[in-house]
mmCIF file of C-alpha atoms in Angstrom:
data_model
loop_
_atom_site.group_PDB
_atom_site.id
_atom_site.type_symbol
_atom_site.label_atom_id
_atom_site.label_comp_id
_atom_site.label_asym_id
_atom_site.label_seq_id
_atom_site.Cartn_x
_atom_site.Cartn_y
_atom_site.Cartn_z
ATOM 1 C CA UNK U 1 -24.014 -3.421 36.392
ATOM 2 C CA UNK U 2 -23.247 -3.647 32.672
ATOM 3 C CA UNK U 3 -26.204 -4.995 30.716
ATOM 4 C CA UNK U 4 -25.828 -7.050 27.536
ATOM 5 C CA UNK U 5 -28.370 -8.634 25.216
ATOM 6 C CA UNK U 6 -27.398 -11.794 23.308
ATOM 7 C CA UNK U 7 -29.700 -12.990 20.511
ATOM 8 C CA UNK U 8 -29.180 -16.626 19.573
ATOM 9 C CA UNK U 9 -28.196 -17.162 23.220
ATOM 10 C CA UNK U 10 -29.016 -20.888 23.264
ATOM 11 C CA UNK U 11 -26.899 -21.580 20.193
ATOM 12 C CA UNK U 12 -23.370 -22.935 19.923
ATOM 13 C CA UNK U 13 -21.602 -19.555 19.911
ATOM 14 C CA UNK U 14 -24.275 -17.497 21.691
ATOM 15 C CA UNK U 15 -24.268 -19.720 24.778
ATOM 16 C CA UNK U 16 -20.486 -19.432 25.121
ATOM 17 C CA UNK U 17 -20.730 -15.647 24.750
ATOM 18 C CA UNK U 18 -23.522 -15.338 27.337
ATOM 19 C CA UNK U 19 -21.523 -17.504 29.743
ATOM 20 C CA UNK U 20 -18.383 -15.371 29.356
ATOM 21 C CA UNK U 21 -20.308 -12.104 29.790
ATOM 22 C CA UNK U 22 -21.834 -13.464 33.013
ATOM 23 C CA UNK U 23 -18.361 -14.427 34.254
ATOM 24 C CA UNK U 24 -17.254 -10.811 33.651
ATOM 25 C CA UNK U 25 -20.109 -9.517 35.832
ATOM 26 C CA UNK U 26 -22.597 -8.527 33.138
ATOM 27 C CA UNK U 27 -26.323 -8.842 33.462
ATOM 28 C CA UNK U 28 -27.301 -10.865 30.378
ATOM 29 C CA UNK U 29 -30.651 -10.955 28.588
ATOM 30 C CA UNK U 30 -30.676 -14.028 26.340
ATOM 31 C CA UNK U 31 -33.094 -14.339 23.415
ATOM 32 C CA UNK U 32 -33.559 -17.423 21.206
ATOM 33 C CA UNK U 33 -36.456 -19.007 19.308
ATOM 34 C CA UNK U 34 -34.863 -22.461 19.815
ATOM 35 C CA UNK U 35 -35.139 -23.350 16.120
ATOM 36 C CA UNK U 36 -31.520 -24.519 16.255
ATOM 37 C CA UNK U 37 -30.507 -23.433 19.778
ATOM 38 C CA UNK U 38 -30.795 -25.887 22.667
ATOM 39 C CA UNK U 39 -31.725 -25.324 26.300
ATOM 40 C CA UNK U 40 -28.963 -27.746 27.328
ATOM 41 C CA UNK U 41 -26.431 -25.168 26.094
ATOM 42 C CA UNK U 42 -27.586 -22.685 28.753
ATOM 43 C CA UNK U 43 -28.570 -25.072 31.565
ATOM 44 C CA UNK U 44 -25.365 -24.397 33.494
ATOM 45 C CA UNK U 45 -26.235 -20.715 33.970
ATOM 46 C CA UNK U 46 -29.988 -20.385 33.379
ATOM 47 C CA UNK U 47 -30.721 -20.109 37.124
ATOM 48 C CA UNK U 48 -28.236 -17.295 37.772
ATOM 49 C CA UNK U 49 -30.019 -14.127 38.946
ATOM 50 C CA UNK U 50 -27.979 -12.065 36.454
ATOM 51 C CA UNK U 51 -29.352 -14.076 33.514
ATOM 52 C CA UNK U 52 -32.832 -13.956 32.016
ATOM 53 C CA UNK U 53 -33.976 -16.006 29.040
ATOM 54 C CA UNK U 54 -36.734 -15.142 26.563
ATOM 55 C CA UNK U 55 -38.001 -17.534 23.924
ATOM 56 C CA UNK U 56 -38.792 -15.184 21.074
ATOM 57 C CA UNK U 57 -38.251 -14.819 17.342
ATOM 58 C CA UNK U 58 -36.284 -11.742 16.256
ATOM 59 C CA UNK U 59 -38.849 -11.206 13.468
ATOM 60 C CA UNK U 60 -41.592 -10.661 16.078
ATOM 61 C CA UNK U 61 -41.290 -6.912 16.537
ATOM 62 C CA UNK U 62 -43.896 -6.495 19.263
ATOM 63 C CA UNK U 63 -42.325 -9.241 21.386
ATOM 64 C CA UNK U 64 -38.799 -7.916 20.784
ATOM 65 C CA UNK U 65 -39.860 -4.335 21.576
ATOM 66 C CA UNK U 66 -41.391 -5.463 24.848
ATOM 67 C CA UNK U 67 -38.295 -7.472 25.870
ATOM 68 C CA UNK U 68 -35.834 -4.710 24.956
ATOM 69 C CA UNK U 69 -37.833 -1.857 26.487
ATOM 70 C CA UNK U 70 -38.096 -3.803 29.755
ATOM 71 C CA UNK U 71 -34.366 -4.600 29.616
ATOM 72 C CA UNK U 72 -33.308 -0.967 29.044
ATOM 73 C CA UNK U 73 -30.884 0.604 29.711
ATOM 74 C CA UNK U 74 -28.825 -1.768 27.530
ATOM 75 C CA UNK U 75 -25.079 -1.292 27.046
ATOM 76 C CA UNK U 76 -24.246 -3.962 24.451
ATOM 77 C CA UNK U 77 -26.335 -5.789 21.868
ATOM 78 C CA UNK U 78 -24.684 -8.966 20.547
ATOM 79 C CA UNK U 79 -26.705 -10.112 17.546
ATOM 80 C CA UNK U 80 -26.094 -13.776 16.730
ATOM 81 C CA UNK U 81 -29.642 -15.009 15.954
ATOM 82 C CA UNK U 82 -29.956 -15.879 12.264
ATOM 83 C CA UNK U 83 -30.852 -18.450 9.668
ATOM 84 C CA UNK U 84 -27.440 -20.131 9.552
ATOM 85 C CA UNK U 85 -28.100 -23.065 7.238
ATOM 86 C CA UNK U 86 -27.125 -22.509 3.611
ATOM 87 C CA UNK U 87 -29.468 -25.274 2.301
ATOM 88 C CA UNK U 88 -32.380 -23.885 4.363
ATOM 89 C CA UNK U 89 -31.698 -20.415 2.954
ATOM 90 C CA UNK U 90 -31.833 -21.752 -0.605
ATOM 91 C CA UNK U 91 -35.184 -23.451 0.098
ATOM 92 C CA UNK U 92 -36.573 -20.510 2.126
ATOM 93 C CA UNK U 93 -35.173 -17.240 0.738
ATOM 94 C CA UNK U 94 -38.062 -15.155 2.120
ATOM 95 C CA UNK U 95 -37.677 -16.306 5.735
ATOM 96 C CA UNK U 96 -33.911 -15.898 5.392
ATOM 97 C CA UNK U 97 -34.225 -12.281 4.252
ATOM 98 C CA UNK U 98 -36.779 -11.461 6.978
ATOM 99 C CA UNK U 99 -34.526 -12.966 9.650
ATOM 100 C CA UNK U 100 -30.996 -12.109 8.567
ATOM 101 C CA UNK U 101 -31.564 -8.709 6.993
ATOM 102 C CA UNK U 102 -34.948 -7.133 7.826
ATOM 103 C CA UNK U 103 -34.873 -8.079 11.523
ATOM 104 C CA UNK U 104 -31.242 -6.975 11.873
ATOM 105 C CA UNK U 105 -31.920 -3.529 10.407
ATOM 106 C CA UNK U 106 -34.992 -3.115 12.612
ATOM 107 C CA UNK U 107 -33.074 -4.204 15.751
ATOM 108 C CA UNK U 108 -30.302 -1.754 14.881
ATOM 109 C CA UNK U 109 -32.823 1.111 14.750
ATOM 110 C CA UNK U 110 -34.411 -0.099 18.006
ATOM 111 C CA UNK U 111 -30.975 -0.029 19.647
ATOM 112 C CA UNK U 112 -30.486 3.543 18.428
ATOM 113 C CA UNK U 113 -33.834 4.478 19.978
ATOM 114 C CA UNK U 114 -32.777 2.857 23.285
ATOM 115 C CA UNK U 115 -29.304 4.514 23.299
ATOM 116 C CA UNK U 116 -27.398 1.223 23.195
ATOM 117 C CA UNK U 117 -23.632 1.773 23.117
ATOM 118 C CA UNK U 118 -22.608 -0.964 20.644
ATOM 119 C CA UNK U 119 -24.294 -3.383 18.228
ATOM 120 C CA UNK U 120 -22.075 -6.371 17.447
ATOM 121 C CA UNK U 121 -23.275 -8.497 14.539
ATOM 122 C CA UNK U 122 -22.278 -12.046 13.569
ATOM 123 C CA UNK U 123 -21.225 -11.776 9.945
ATOM 124 C CA UNK U 124 -19.914 -14.642 7.825
ATOM 125 C CA UNK U 125 -17.223 -15.626 5.345
ATOM 126 C CA UNK U 126 -20.173 -16.529 3.061
ATOM 127 C CA UNK U 127 -20.420 -12.777 2.402
ATOM 128 C CA UNK U 128 -17.488 -13.203 -0.021
ATOM 129 C CA UNK U 129 -19.046 -15.842 -2.292
ATOM 130 C CA UNK U 130 -16.412 -18.019 -3.975
ATOM 131 C CA UNK U 131 -13.608 -15.459 -3.711
ATOM 132 C CA UNK U 132 -10.458 -16.510 -5.635
ATOM 133 C CA UNK U 133 -8.149 -13.850 -4.132
ATOM 134 C CA UNK U 134 -6.479 -15.223 -1.005
ATOM 135 C CA UNK U 135 -6.149 -14.296 1.777
ATOM 136 C CA UNK U 136 -9.591 -12.658 1.704
ATOM 137 C CA UNK U 137 -9.715 -8.972 2.686
ATOM 138 C CA UNK U 138 -12.820 -7.182 4.001
ATOM 139 C CA UNK U 139 -13.123 -4.965 0.930
ATOM 140 C CA UNK U 140 -13.525 -8.005 -1.369
ATOM 141 C CA UNK U 141 -17.235 -8.255 -0.445
ATOM 142 C CA UNK U 142 -19.136 -5.703 -2.548
ATOM 143 C CA UNK U 143 -22.576 -5.218 -4.078
ATOM 144 C CA UNK U 144 -21.162 -6.975 -7.178
ATOM 145 C CA UNK U 145 -20.121 -10.123 -5.280
ATOM 146 C CA UNK U 146 -21.837 -13.253 -6.607
ATOM 147 C CA UNK U 147 -23.180 -14.810 -3.430
ATOM 148 C CA UNK U 148 -23.687 -18.566 -3.516
ATOM 149 C CA UNK U 149 -26.845 -18.527 -1.384
ATOM 150 C CA UNK U 150 -29.465 -16.232 0.160
ATOM 151 C CA UNK U 151 -27.589 -16.825 3.435
ATOM 152 C CA UNK U 152 -24.416 -15.170 2.094
ATOM 153 C CA UNK U 153 -26.319 -12.329 0.426
ATOM 154 C CA UNK U 154 -28.451 -11.461 3.484
ATOM 155 C CA UNK U 155 -25.446 -11.607 5.804
ATOM 156 C CA UNK U 156 -23.583 -9.225 3.490
ATOM 157 C CA UNK U 157 -26.456 -6.722 3.364
ATOM 158 C CA UNK U 158 -26.863 -6.862 7.153
ATOM 159 C CA UNK U 159 -23.122 -6.411 7.732
ATOM 160 C CA UNK U 160 -23.101 -3.402 5.427
ATOM 161 C CA UNK U 161 -25.938 -1.735 7.370
ATOM 162 C CA UNK U 162 -24.405 -2.501 10.770
ATOM 163 C CA UNK U 163 -20.898 -1.313 9.857
ATOM 164 C CA UNK U 164 -22.257 2.111 8.814
ATOM 165 C CA UNK U 165 -23.967 2.696 12.169
ATOM 166 C CA UNK U 166 -22.354 5.281 14.439
ATOM 167 C CA UNK U 167 -25.091 5.229 17.090
ATOM 168 C CA UNK U 168 -25.019 2.531 18.297
ATOM 169 C CA UNK U 169 -21.443 1.826 17.231
ATOM 170 C CA UNK U 170 -21.878 -0.941 14.642
ATOM 171 C CA UNK U 171 -19.411 -3.806 14.373
ATOM 172 C CA UNK U 172 -19.804 -6.777 12.022
ATOM 173 C CA UNK U 173 -17.441 -9.697 12.565
ATOM 174 C CA UNK U 174 -17.079 -11.942 9.515
ATOM 175 C CA UNK U 175 -16.355 -15.343 10.977
ATOM 176 C CA UNK U 176 -14.724 -18.077 8.961
ATOM 177 C CA UNK U 177 -15.152 -21.702 10.179
ATOM 178 C CA UNK U 178 -15.919 -21.770 13.911
ATOM 179 C CA UNK U 179 -15.599 -25.023 15.853
ATOM 180 C CA UNK U 180 -15.566 -26.182 19.460
ATOM 181 C CA UNK U 181 -17.667 -27.649 22.284
ATOM 182 C CA UNK U 182 -21.474 -27.402 21.881
ATOM 183 C CA UNK U 183 -21.383 -27.466 18.080
ATOM 184 C CA UNK U 184 -24.302 -29.706 17.167
ATOM 185 C CA UNK U 185 -23.072 -32.779 15.259
ATOM 186 C CA UNK U 186 -26.583 -34.130 14.668
ATOM 187 C CA UNK U 187 -27.523 -31.207 12.441
ATOM 188 C CA UNK U 188 -27.263 -31.949 8.725
ATOM 189 C CA UNK U 189 -25.757 -28.476 8.391
ATOM 190 C CA UNK U 190 -23.103 -29.092 11.013
ATOM 191 C CA UNK U 191 -19.480 -28.185 10.416
ATOM 192 C CA UNK U 192 -17.055 -30.754 9.035
ATOM 193 C CA UNK U 193 -15.152 -30.928 12.345
ATOM 194 C CA UNK U 194 -18.129 -32.004 14.446
ATOM 195 C CA UNK U 195 -19.093 -34.511 11.721
ATOM 196 C CA UNK U 196 -15.600 -36.045 11.635
ATOM 197 C CA UNK U 197 -15.445 -36.241 15.444
ATOM 198 C CA UNK U 198 -18.823 -37.997 15.648
ATOM 199 C CA UNK U 199 -17.777 -40.499 12.972
ATOM 200 C CA UNK U 200 -14.439 -41.134 14.712
ATOM 201 C CA UNK U 201 -16.051 -41.666 18.128
ATOM 202 C CA UNK U 202 -18.473 -44.178 16.576
ATOM 203 C CA UNK U 203 -15.521 -46.018 15.002
ATOM 204 C CA UNK U 204 -16.760 -45.225 11.486
ATOM 205 C CA UNK U 205 -14.653 -44.136 8.488
ATOM 206 C CA UNK U 206 -14.256 -40.363 8.149
ATOM 207 C CA UNK U 207 -16.069 -39.279 4.984
ATOM 208 C CA UNK U 208 -14.457 -36.548 2.889
ATOM 209 C CA UNK U 209 -16.376 -34.915 0.038
ATOM 210 C CA UNK U 210 -14.306 -34.626 -3.144
ATOM 211 C CA UNK U 211 -10.528 -35.068 -3.217
ATOM 212 C CA UNK U 212 -10.078 -33.488 0.233
ATOM 213 C CA UNK U 213 -7.550 -30.946 -0.997
ATOM 214 C CA UNK U 214 -10.019 -28.091 -0.478
ATOM 215 C CA UNK U 215 -8.849 -25.795 2.333
ATOM 216 C CA UNK U 216 -10.591 -24.012 5.184
ATOM 217 C CA UNK U 217 -9.632 -21.516 7.881
ATOM 218 C CA UNK U 218 -10.861 -22.860 11.243
ATOM 219 C CA UNK U 219 -11.107 -20.799 14.418
ATOM 220 C CA UNK U 220 -11.699 -22.121 17.928
ATOM 221 C CA UNK U 221 -14.677 -20.925 19.976
ATOM 222 C CA UNK U 222 -12.567 -19.283 22.734
ATOM 223 C CA UNK U 223 -10.859 -17.046 20.168
ATOM 224 C CA UNK U 224 -14.279 -16.131 18.757
ATOM 225 C CA UNK U 225 -15.617 -15.082 22.169
ATOM 226 C CA UNK U 226 -12.505 -12.996 22.840
ATOM 227 C CA UNK U 227 -12.892 -11.071 19.593
ATOM 228 C CA UNK U 228 -16.581 -10.362 20.309
ATOM 229 C CA UNK U 229 -15.548 -8.747 23.589
ATOM 230 C CA UNK U 230 -12.506 -6.863 22.296
ATOM 231 C CA UNK U 231 -14.470 -5.431 19.336
ATOM 232 C CA UNK U 232 -17.097 -4.147 21.772
ATOM 233 C CA UNK U 233 -14.376 -2.461 23.852
ATOM 234 C CA UNK U 234 -14.533 -5.013 26.693
ATOM 235 C CA UNK U 235 -11.274 -6.432 28.076
ATOM 236 C CA UNK U 236 -11.697 -10.205 27.693
ATOM 237 C CA UNK U 237 -9.798 -10.951 30.934
ATOM 238 C CA UNK U 238 -10.787 -8.158 33.327
ATOM 239 C CA UNK U 239 -14.065 -6.935 31.818
ATOM 240 C CA UNK U 240 -12.721 -3.366 31.864
ATOM 241 C CA UNK U 241 -14.583 -1.174 29.376
ATOM 242 C CA UNK U 242 -13.272 1.232 26.738
ATOM 243 C CA UNK U 243 -14.959 2.662 23.629
ATOM 244 C CA UNK U 244 -16.353 0.139 21.139
ATOM 245 C CA UNK U 245 -14.972 -0.056 17.617
ATOM 246 C CA UNK U 246 -16.882 0.295 14.355
ATOM 247 C CA UNK U 247 -16.745 -1.378 10.942
ATOM 248 C CA UNK U 248 -16.364 -4.834 9.419
ATOM 249 C CA UNK U 249 -13.620 -7.252 10.466
ATOM 250 C CA UNK U 250 -12.592 -10.737 9.373
ATOM 251 C CA UNK U 251 -12.170 -13.333 12.108
ATOM 252 C CA UNK U 252 -10.201 -16.498 11.407
ATOM 253 C CA UNK U 253 -6.777 -17.909 12.209
ATOM 254 C CA UNK U 254 -5.409 -16.763 8.850
ATOM 255 C CA UNK U 255 -4.022 -20.284 8.476
ATOM 256 C CA UNK U 256 -5.603 -22.866 6.214
ATOM 257 C CA UNK U 257 -5.723 -26.649 6.456
ATOM 258 C CA UNK U 258 -6.818 -29.197 3.857
ATOM 259 C CA UNK U 259 -9.831 -31.326 4.718
ATOM 260 C CA UNK U 260 -7.624 -34.423 4.256
ATOM 261 C CA UNK U 261 -5.156 -33.137 6.849
ATOM 262 C CA UNK U 262 -8.012 -32.236 9.194
ATOM 263 C CA UNK U 263 -9.343 -35.813 8.951
ATOM 264 C CA UNK U 264 -5.841 -37.167 9.638
ATOM 265 C CA UNK U 265 -5.402 -35.009 12.766
ATOM 266 C CA UNK U 266 -8.799 -36.040 14.187
ATOM 267 C CA UNK U 267 -8.077 -39.692 13.388
ATOM 268 C CA UNK U 268 -4.675 -39.481 15.110
ATOM 269 C CA UNK U 269 -6.280 -38.077 18.289
ATOM 270 C CA UNK U 270 -9.245 -40.497 18.448
ATOM 271 C CA UNK U 271 -8.154 -43.733 16.761
ATOM 272 C CA UNK U 272 -5.242 -44.009 14.278
ATOM 273 C CA UNK U 273 -6.731 -47.224 12.826
ATOM 274 C CA UNK U 274 -9.782 -45.543 11.306
ATOM 275 C CA UNK U 275 -10.037 -45.250 7.539
ATOM 276 C CA UNK U 276 -10.724 -42.101 5.523
ATOM 277 C CA UNK U 277 -13.038 -42.464 2.521
ATOM 278 C CA UNK U 278 -13.756 -39.987 -0.267
ATOM 279 C CA UNK U 279 -17.260 -39.329 -1.607
ATOM 280 C CA UNK U 280 -18.440 -37.251 -4.567
ATOM 281 C CA UNK U 281 -17.849 -33.505 -4.155
ATOM 282 C CA UNK U 282 -20.808 -31.483 -2.873
ATOM 283 C CA UNK U 283 -22.221 -28.940 -5.322
ATOM 284 C CA UNK U 284 -21.722 -25.342 -4.239
ATOM 285 C CA UNK U 285 -18.774 -26.039 -1.936
ATOM 286 C CA UNK U 286 -16.051 -23.436 -2.313
ATOM 287 C CA UNK U 287 -12.531 -24.710 -3.030
ATOM 288 C CA UNK U 288 -10.348 -22.549 -0.798
ATOM 289 C CA UNK U 289 -10.926 -20.131 2.061
ATOM 290 C CA UNK U 290 -8.436 -18.080 4.071
ATOM 291 C CA UNK U 291 -9.052 -14.947 6.147
ATOM 292 C CA UNK U 292 -6.857 -11.871 6.121
ATOM 293 C CA UNK U 293 -7.125 -10.744 9.767
ATOM 294 C CA UNK U 294 -4.654 -7.858 9.587
ATOM 295 C CA UNK U 295 -7.439 -5.270 10.041
ATOM 296 C CA UNK U 296 -8.606 -6.799 13.354
ATOM 297 C CA UNK U 297 -4.980 -7.155 14.498
ATOM 298 C CA UNK U 298 -4.067 -3.556 13.732
ATOM 299 C CA UNK U 299 -7.356 -1.993 14.910
ATOM 300 C CA UNK U 300 -7.967 -3.722 18.207
ATOM 301 C CA UNK U 301 -4.837 -5.773 18.777
ATOM 302 C CA UNK U 302 -6.627 -9.113 18.652
ATOM 303 C CA UNK U 303 -5.108 -12.287 17.379
ATOM 304 C CA UNK U 304 -6.092 -15.934 17.742
ATOM 305 C CA UNK U 305 -4.413 -17.868 20.555
ATOM 306 C CA UNK U 306 -5.564 -21.418 19.801
ATOM 307 C CA UNK U 307 -3.795 -23.725 17.339
ATOM 308 C CA UNK U 308 -5.879 -26.264 15.431
ATOM 309 C CA UNK U 309 -4.516 -29.353 17.232
ATOM 310 C CA UNK U 310 -5.066 -28.002 20.761
ATOM 311 C CA UNK U 311 -8.530 -26.760 19.790
ATOM 312 C CA UNK U 312 -9.399 -30.162 18.329
ATOM 313 C CA UNK U 313 -8.192 -31.966 21.476
ATOM 314 C CA UNK U 314 -10.456 -29.786 23.667
ATOM 315 C CA UNK U 315 -13.386 -30.275 21.304
ATOM 316 C CA UNK U 316 -12.947 -34.062 21.134
ATOM 317 C CA UNK U 317 -12.668 -34.209 24.938
ATOM 318 C CA UNK U 318 -16.029 -32.402 25.211
ATOM 319 C CA UNK U 319 -17.716 -34.772 22.729
ATOM 320 C CA UNK U 320 -16.365 -37.780 24.645
ATOM 321 C CA UNK U 321 -17.823 -36.368 27.877
ATOM 322 C CA UNK U 322 -21.266 -36.131 26.222
ATOM 323 C CA UNK U 323 -21.331 -39.854 25.435
#
């Protein structure tokens, strides 16, 4: 049986990834410190014999060593655990560096020691800072990039270390704006989509920061899970295994939408009578973002399948079911 570790397994993306790996017949070892992850995200599969869950912090090397040595042999290490909040990273740069960079580099060396086949790291579009050249190519993130937060800087340094690794094969996927079921709307750091949906379902006006003409590149959770698998050399439908890839790859739809248009689409799906109000712009928000995904397309033949409207309909349906 193929054995995969998922850190951040109780999170929004990690829980979807663990669930898909289980459906493909993997044995999955999930690790999460539950600082932002939620047990309810993994309740549907926590009792499966192929799944084991460990509440642990990736900075705790003795605990992580014990878990990983017991889990060996490990085929795939999907590393999603991180400080993901930009404001938290600004207030806590030390914890952010220990978690996003130091722990990642240590886990990478531990995976080499344990002969893990592939180490797949969750990178971020924040690695590019406020990049004016659009669409954004992988090589635009350099040591000279002016990162807007410790989050962006630590993700960049971690991605750089992972992408250089040949054993295990290191892959860093730089995700743009991910959305979908299980994204936590109650978090103050939540994505704009989950915030808009919550406001719409409560019958409140949708609040847009600034003039709303800023653009983002949104990608649906199912497309994200597929690219994790394909990059690792796992067929996302059959589970068939080939060699993993290596390097850094952007993951987005390579299509941008204004925040105003996004609000209009969500309003049209939930309640066309809702109003849209504009607030002062938020400091530090980038103006435009758009991924160039040609490297992922040409290297492993992946491209996104979900359009924004169909992804939003699925996401809204999930939120309505939670009420």
